PDB file of C-alpha atoms in Angstrom:
ATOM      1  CA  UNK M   1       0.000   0.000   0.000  1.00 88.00           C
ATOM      2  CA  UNK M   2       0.803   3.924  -0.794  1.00 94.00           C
ATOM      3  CA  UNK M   3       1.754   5.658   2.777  1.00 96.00           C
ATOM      4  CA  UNK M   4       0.705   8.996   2.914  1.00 97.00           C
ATOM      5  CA  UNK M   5       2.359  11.080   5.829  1.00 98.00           C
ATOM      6  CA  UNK M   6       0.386  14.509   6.460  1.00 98.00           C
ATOM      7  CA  UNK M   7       2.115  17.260   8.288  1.00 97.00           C
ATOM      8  CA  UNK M   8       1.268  18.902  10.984  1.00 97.00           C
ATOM      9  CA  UNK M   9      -1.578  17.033  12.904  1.00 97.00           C
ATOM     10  CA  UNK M  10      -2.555  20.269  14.072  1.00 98.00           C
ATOM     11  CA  UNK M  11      -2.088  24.155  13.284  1.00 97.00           C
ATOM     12  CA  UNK M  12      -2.658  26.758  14.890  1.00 97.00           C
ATOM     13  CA  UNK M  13      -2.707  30.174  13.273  1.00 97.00           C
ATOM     14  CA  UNK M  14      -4.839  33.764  12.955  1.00 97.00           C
ATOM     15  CA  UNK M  15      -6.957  34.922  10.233  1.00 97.00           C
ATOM     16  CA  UNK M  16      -5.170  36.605   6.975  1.00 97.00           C
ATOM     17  CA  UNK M  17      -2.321  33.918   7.880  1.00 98.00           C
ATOM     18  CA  UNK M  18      -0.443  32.266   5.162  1.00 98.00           C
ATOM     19  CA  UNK M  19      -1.153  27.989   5.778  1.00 98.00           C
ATOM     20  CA  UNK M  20       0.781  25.014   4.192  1.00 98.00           C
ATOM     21  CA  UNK M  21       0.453  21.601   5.013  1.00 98.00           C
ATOM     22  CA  UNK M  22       2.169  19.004   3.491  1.00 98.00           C
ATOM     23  CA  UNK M  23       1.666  15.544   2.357  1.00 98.00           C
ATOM     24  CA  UNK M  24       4.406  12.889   1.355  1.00 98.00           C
ATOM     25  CA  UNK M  25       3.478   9.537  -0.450  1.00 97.00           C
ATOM     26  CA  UNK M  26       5.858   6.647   0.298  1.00 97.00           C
ATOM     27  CA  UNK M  27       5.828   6.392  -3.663  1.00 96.00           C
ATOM     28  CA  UNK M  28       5.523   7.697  -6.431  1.00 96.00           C
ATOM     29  CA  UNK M  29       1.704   8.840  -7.614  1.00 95.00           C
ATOM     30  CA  UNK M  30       1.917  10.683 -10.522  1.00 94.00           C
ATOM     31  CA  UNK M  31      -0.091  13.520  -9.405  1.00 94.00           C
ATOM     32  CA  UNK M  32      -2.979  11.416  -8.538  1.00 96.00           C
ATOM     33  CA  UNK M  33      -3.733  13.476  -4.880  1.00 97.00           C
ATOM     34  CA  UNK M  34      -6.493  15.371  -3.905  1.00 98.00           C
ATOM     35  CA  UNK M  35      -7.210  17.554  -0.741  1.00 98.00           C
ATOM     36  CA  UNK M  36     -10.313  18.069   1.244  1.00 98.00           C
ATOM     37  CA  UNK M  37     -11.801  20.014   3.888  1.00 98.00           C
ATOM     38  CA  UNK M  38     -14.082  18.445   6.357  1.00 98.00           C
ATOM     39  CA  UNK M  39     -16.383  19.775   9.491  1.00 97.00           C
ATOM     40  CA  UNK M  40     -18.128  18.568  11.939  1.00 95.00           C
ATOM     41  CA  UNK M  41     -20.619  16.392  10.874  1.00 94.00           C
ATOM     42  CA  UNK M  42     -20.532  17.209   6.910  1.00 95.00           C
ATOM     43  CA  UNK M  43     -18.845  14.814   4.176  1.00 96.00           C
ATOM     44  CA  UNK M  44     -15.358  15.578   3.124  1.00 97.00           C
ATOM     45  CA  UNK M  45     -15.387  18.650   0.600  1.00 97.00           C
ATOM     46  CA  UNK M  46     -13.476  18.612  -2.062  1.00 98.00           C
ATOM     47  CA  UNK M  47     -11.009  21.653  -2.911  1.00 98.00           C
ATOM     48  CA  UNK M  48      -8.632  20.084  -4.676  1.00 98.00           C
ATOM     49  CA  UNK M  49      -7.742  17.343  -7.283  1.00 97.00           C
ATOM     50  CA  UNK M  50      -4.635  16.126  -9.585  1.00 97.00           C
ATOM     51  CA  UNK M  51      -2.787  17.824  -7.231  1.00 97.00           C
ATOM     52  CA  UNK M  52      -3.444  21.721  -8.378  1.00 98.00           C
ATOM     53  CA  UNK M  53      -6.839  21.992  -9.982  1.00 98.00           C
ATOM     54  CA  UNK M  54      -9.318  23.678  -7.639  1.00 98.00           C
ATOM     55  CA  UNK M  55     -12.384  22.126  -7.040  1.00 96.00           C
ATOM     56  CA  UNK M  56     -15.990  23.551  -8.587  1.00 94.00           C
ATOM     57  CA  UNK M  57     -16.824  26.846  -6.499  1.00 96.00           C
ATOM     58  CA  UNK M  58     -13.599  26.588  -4.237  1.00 97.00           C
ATOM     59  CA  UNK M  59     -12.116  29.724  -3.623  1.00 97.00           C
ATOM     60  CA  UNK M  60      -8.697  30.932  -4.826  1.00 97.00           C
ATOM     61  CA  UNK M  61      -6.804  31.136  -1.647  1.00 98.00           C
ATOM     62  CA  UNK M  62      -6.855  27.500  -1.469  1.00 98.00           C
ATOM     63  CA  UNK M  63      -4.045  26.348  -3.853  1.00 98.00           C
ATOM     64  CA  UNK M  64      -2.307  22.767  -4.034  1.00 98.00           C
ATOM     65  CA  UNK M  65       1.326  22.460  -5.793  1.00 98.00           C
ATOM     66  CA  UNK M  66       3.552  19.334  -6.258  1.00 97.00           C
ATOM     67  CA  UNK M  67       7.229  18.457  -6.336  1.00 96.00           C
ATOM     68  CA  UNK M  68       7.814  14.828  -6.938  1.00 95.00           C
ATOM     69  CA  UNK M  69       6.279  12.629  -3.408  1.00 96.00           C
ATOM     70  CA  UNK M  70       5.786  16.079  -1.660  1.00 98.00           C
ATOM     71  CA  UNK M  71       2.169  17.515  -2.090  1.00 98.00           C
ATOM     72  CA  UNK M  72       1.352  21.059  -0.422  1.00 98.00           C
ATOM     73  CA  UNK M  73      -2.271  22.714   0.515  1.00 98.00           C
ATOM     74  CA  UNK M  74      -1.725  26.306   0.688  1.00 98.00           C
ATOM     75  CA  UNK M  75      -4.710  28.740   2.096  1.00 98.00           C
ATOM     76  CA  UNK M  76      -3.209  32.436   1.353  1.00 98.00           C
ATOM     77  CA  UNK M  77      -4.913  34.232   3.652  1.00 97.00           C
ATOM     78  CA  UNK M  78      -7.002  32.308   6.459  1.00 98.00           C
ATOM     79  CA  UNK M  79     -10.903  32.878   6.927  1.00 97.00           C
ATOM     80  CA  UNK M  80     -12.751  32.408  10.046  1.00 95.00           C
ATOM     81  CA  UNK M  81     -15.127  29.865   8.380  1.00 96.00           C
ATOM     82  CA  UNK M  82     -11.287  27.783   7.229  1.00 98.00           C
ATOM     83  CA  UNK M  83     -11.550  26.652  10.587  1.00 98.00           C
ATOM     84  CA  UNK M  84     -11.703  22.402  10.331  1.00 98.00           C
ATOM     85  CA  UNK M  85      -9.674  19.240   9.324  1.00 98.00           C
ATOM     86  CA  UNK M  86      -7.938  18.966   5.713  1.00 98.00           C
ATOM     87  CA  UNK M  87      -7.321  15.564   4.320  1.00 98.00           C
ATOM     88  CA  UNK M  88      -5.215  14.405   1.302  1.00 98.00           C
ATOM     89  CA  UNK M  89      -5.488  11.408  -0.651  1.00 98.00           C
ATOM     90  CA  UNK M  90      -3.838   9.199  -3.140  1.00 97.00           C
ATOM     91  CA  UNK M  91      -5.763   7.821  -5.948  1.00 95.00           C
ATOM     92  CA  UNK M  92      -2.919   6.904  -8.149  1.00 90.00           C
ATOM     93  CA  UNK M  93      -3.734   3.220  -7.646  1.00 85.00           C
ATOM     94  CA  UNK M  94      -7.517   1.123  -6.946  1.00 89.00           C
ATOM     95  CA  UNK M  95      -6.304   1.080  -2.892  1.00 91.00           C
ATOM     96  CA  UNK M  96      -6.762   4.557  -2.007  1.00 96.00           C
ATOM     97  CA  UNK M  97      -5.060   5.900   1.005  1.00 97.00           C
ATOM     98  CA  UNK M  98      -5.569   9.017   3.091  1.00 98.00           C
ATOM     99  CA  UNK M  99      -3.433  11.587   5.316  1.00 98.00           C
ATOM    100  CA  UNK M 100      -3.877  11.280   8.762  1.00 97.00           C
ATOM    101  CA  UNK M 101      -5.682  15.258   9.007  1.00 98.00           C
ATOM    102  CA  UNK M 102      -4.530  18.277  10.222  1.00 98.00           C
ATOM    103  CA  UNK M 103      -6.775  20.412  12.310  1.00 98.00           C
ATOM    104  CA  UNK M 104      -6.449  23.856  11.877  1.00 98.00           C
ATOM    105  CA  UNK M 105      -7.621  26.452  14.410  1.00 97.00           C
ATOM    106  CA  UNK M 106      -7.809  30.043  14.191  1.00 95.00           C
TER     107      UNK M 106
ATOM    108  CA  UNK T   1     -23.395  16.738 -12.972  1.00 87.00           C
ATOM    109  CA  UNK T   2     -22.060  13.865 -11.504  1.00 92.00           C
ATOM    110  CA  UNK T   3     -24.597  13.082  -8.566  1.00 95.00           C
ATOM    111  CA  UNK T   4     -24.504  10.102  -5.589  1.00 97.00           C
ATOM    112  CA  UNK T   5     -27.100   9.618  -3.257  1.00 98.00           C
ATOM    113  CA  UNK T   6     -26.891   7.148  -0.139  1.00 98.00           C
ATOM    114  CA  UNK T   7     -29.674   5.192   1.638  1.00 98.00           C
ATOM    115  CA  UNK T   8     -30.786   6.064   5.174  1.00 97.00           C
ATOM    116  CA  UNK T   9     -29.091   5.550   8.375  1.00 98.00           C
ATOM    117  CA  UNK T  10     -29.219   2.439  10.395  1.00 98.00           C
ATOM    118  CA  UNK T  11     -29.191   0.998  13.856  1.00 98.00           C
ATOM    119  CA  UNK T  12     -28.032  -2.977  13.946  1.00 98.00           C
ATOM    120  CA  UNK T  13     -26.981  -5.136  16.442  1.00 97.00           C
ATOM    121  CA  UNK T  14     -23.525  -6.654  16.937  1.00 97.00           C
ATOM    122  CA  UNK T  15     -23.365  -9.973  15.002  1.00 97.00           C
ATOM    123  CA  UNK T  16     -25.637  -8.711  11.958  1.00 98.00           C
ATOM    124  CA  UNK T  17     -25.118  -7.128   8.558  1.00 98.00           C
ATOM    125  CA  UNK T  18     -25.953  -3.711   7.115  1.00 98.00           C
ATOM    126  CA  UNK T  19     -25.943  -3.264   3.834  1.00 98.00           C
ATOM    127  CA  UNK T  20     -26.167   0.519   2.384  1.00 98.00           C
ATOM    128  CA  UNK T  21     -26.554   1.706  -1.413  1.00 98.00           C
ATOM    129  CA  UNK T  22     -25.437   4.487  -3.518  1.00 98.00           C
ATOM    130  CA  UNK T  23     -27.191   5.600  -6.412  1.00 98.00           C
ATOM    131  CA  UNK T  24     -25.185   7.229  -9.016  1.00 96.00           C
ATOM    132  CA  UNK T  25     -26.052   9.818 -11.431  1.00 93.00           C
ATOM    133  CA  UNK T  26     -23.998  12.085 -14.282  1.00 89.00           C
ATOM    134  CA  UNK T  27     -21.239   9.759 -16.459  1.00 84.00           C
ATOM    135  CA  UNK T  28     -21.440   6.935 -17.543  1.00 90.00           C
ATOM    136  CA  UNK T  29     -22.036   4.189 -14.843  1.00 92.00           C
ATOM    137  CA  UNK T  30     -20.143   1.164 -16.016  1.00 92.00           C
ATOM    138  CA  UNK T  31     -17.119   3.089 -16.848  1.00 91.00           C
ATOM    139  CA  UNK T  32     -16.077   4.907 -13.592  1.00 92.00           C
ATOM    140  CA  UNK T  33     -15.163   3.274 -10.428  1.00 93.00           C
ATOM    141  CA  UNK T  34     -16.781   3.060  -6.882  1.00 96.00           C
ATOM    142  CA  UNK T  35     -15.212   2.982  -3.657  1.00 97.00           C
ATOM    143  CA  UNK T  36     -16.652   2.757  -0.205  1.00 98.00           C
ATOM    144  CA  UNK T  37     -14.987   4.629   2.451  1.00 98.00           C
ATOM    145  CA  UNK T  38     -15.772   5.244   6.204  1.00 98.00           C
ATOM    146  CA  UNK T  39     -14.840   7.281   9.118  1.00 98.00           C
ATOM    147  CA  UNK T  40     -15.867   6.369  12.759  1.00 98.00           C
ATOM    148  CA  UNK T  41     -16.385   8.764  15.217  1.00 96.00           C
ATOM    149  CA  UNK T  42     -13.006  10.976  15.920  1.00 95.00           C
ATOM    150  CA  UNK T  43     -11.483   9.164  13.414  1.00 97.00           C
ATOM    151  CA  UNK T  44      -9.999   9.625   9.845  1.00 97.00           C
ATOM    152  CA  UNK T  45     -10.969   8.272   6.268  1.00 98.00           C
ATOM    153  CA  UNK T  46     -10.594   4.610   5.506  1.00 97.00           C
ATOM    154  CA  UNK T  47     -11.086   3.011   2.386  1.00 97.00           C
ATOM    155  CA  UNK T  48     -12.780  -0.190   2.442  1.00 98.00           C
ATOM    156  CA  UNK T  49     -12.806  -1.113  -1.636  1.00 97.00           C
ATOM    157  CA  UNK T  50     -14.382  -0.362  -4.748  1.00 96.00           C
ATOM    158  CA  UNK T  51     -15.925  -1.724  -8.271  1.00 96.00           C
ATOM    159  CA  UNK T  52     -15.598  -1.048 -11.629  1.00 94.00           C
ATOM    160  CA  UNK T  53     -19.458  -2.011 -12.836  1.00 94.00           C
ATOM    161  CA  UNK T  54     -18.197  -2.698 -16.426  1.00 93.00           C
ATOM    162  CA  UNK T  55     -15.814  -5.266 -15.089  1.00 93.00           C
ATOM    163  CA  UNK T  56     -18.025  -6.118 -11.499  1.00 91.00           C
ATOM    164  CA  UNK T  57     -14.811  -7.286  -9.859  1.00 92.00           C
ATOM    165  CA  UNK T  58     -14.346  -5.758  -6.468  1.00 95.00           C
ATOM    166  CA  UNK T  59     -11.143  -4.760  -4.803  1.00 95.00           C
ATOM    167  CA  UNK T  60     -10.966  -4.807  -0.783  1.00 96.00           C
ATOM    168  CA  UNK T  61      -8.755  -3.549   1.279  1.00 96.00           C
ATOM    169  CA  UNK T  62      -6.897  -6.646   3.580  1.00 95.00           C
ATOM    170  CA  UNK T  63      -8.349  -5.164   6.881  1.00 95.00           C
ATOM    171  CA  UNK T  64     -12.232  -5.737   5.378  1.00 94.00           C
ATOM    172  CA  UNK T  65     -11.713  -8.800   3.472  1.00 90.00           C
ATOM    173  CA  UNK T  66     -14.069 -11.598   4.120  1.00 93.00           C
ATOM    174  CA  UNK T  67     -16.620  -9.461   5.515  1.00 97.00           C
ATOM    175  CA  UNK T  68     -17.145  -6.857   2.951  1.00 98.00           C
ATOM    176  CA  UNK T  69     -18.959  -7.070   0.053  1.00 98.00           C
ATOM    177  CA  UNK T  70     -19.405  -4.037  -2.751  1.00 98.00           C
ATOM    178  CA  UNK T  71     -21.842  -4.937  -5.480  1.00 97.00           C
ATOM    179  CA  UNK T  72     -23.380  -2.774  -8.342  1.00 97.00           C
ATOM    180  CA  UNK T  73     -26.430  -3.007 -10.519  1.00 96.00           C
ATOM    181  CA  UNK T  74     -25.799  -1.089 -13.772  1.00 94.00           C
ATOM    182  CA  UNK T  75     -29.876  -1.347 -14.179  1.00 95.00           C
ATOM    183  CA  UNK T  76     -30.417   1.182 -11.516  1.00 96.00           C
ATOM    184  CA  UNK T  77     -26.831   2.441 -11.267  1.00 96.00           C
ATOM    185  CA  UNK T  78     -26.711   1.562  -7.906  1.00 97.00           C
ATOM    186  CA  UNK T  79     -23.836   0.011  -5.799  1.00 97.00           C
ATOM    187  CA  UNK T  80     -23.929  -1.356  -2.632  1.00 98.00           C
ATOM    188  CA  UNK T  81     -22.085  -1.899   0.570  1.00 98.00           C
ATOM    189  CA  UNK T  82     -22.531  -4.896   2.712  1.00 98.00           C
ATOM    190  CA  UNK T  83     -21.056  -5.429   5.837  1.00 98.00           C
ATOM    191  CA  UNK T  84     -21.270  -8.605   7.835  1.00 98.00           C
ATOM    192  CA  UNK T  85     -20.475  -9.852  11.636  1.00 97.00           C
ATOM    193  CA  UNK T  86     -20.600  -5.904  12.610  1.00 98.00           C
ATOM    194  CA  UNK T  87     -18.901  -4.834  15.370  1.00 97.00           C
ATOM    195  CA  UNK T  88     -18.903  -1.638  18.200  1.00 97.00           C
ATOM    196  CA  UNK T  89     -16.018  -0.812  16.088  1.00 96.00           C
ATOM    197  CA  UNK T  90     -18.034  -0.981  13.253  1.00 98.00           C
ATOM    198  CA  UNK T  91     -20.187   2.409  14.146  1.00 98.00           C
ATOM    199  CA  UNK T  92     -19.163   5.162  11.361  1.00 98.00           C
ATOM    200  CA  UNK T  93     -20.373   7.282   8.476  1.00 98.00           C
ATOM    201  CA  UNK T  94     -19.791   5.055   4.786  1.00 98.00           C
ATOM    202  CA  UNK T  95     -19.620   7.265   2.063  1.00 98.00           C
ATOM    203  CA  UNK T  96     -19.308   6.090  -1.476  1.00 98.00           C
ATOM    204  CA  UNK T  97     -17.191   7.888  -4.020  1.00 97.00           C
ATOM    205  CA  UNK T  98     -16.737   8.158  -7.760  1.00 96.00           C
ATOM    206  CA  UNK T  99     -13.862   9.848 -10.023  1.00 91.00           C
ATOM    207  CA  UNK T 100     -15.274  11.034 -13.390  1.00 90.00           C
ATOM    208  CA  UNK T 101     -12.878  13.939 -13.722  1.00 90.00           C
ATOM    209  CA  UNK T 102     -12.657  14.904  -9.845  1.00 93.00           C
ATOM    210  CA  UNK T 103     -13.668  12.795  -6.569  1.00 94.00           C
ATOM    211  CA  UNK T 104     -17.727  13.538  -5.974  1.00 96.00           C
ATOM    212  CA  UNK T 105     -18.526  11.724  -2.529  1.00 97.00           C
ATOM    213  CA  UNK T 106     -22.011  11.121  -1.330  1.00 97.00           C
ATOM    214  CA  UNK T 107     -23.787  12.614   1.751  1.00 97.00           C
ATOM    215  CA  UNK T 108     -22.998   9.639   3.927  1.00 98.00           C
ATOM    216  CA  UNK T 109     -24.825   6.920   5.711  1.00 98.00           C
ATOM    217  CA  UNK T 110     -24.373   6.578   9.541  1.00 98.00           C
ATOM    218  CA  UNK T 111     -24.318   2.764  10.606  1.00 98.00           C
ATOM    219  CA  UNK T 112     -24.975   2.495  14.263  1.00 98.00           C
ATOM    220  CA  UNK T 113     -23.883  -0.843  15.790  1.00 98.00           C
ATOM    221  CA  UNK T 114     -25.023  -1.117  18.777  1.00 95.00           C
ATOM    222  CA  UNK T 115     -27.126  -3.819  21.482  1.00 88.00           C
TER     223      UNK T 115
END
């Protein structure tokens, strides 16, 4: 199985903060990695896919970039409502795997 | 629009089976895969397997196998989850996904397994 190792668990920052958070695969993927956000209670939303394309009606300060096994989730300038758990996951092969989370708070 | 809507929640006792569905809209169903994934309570995202309906040969991840099941019927363009010998452990939200050109997940289905 892929290994995905997300970085850090939690975060802790203030609004209009720059955010990255990092994901490394334990092989290569190809670019096959997408990013969510999830609250409390609501089904993982997606903000982005194939590693840098933003998700329908996501907005720009969320980016995603790539460089080799290292993925990164950028949010340029933190909103109140960014406050939740991001999750990234493989899909470069049938047996998806998924980051651990990272909780942000603000 | 690419579209997947889960059955209802349920309540089951430890020792039974739940099985949920997902109906799929948007694409073409036979083409695009299926997965099942869950998340108990205070816990993270777990894939459990998924189908490609052309081919109906499931894949299952080693933690699940001999007690999951993931079925489709390209009539309806529905596939199902079925779980058997459920556990406490068991209790978490399923959500079925499909990748057309990005992941679309469904709303969720809480399975309650409790006596």
């Amino acid at each position: 199985d892929i290994q995905m190792t997300q970085s850090p668990s939690t975060l802790s920052a203030s609004v209009g903060d720059r955010v990255t958070i990092t994901c490394r695969a334990s092989q290569n993927i190809s670019g096959w990695l997408a990013w969510y956000q999830q609250k409390p209670g609501k089904a993982p939303n997606l903000l982005i896919y194939r590693a840098s394309s933003l998700g329908n009606g996501v907005p720009s300060r969320f980016s995603g970039s790539a460089s080799g096994t290292e993925f990164t989730l950028t949010i340029s300038s933190l909103q109140p409502g960014d406050s939740a758990t991001y999750y990234c996951q493989q899909y470069n092969i049938f047996s998806w795997t998924f980051g651990q989370g990272t909780k942000v708070e603000i | 629009q690419v579209q997947l809507v889960q059955s209802g929640a349920e309540v089951k006792d430890p020792g039974s089976s739940v099985k949920v569905s997902c109906r799929a809209s948007g694409g073409s169903f036979s083409s695009f895969a299926i997965h099942w994934v869950r998340q108990a309570p205070g816990h993270g995202l777990e894939w459990m397997g998924g189908i490609i309906p052309l081919f109906d040969t499931p894949d299952y991840s080693q933690k699940f196998q001999g007690r999951v099941s993931i079925t489709t019927d390209k009539a309806t363009t529905t596939a199902y989850l079925e779980l058997t010998s459920l556990k406490s452990d068991d209790t978490a939200v399923y959500y079925c996904v499909r990748i057309v050109t990005f992941p679309t997940w469904g709303q969720g289905t809480l399975v309650t397994v409790s006596s």
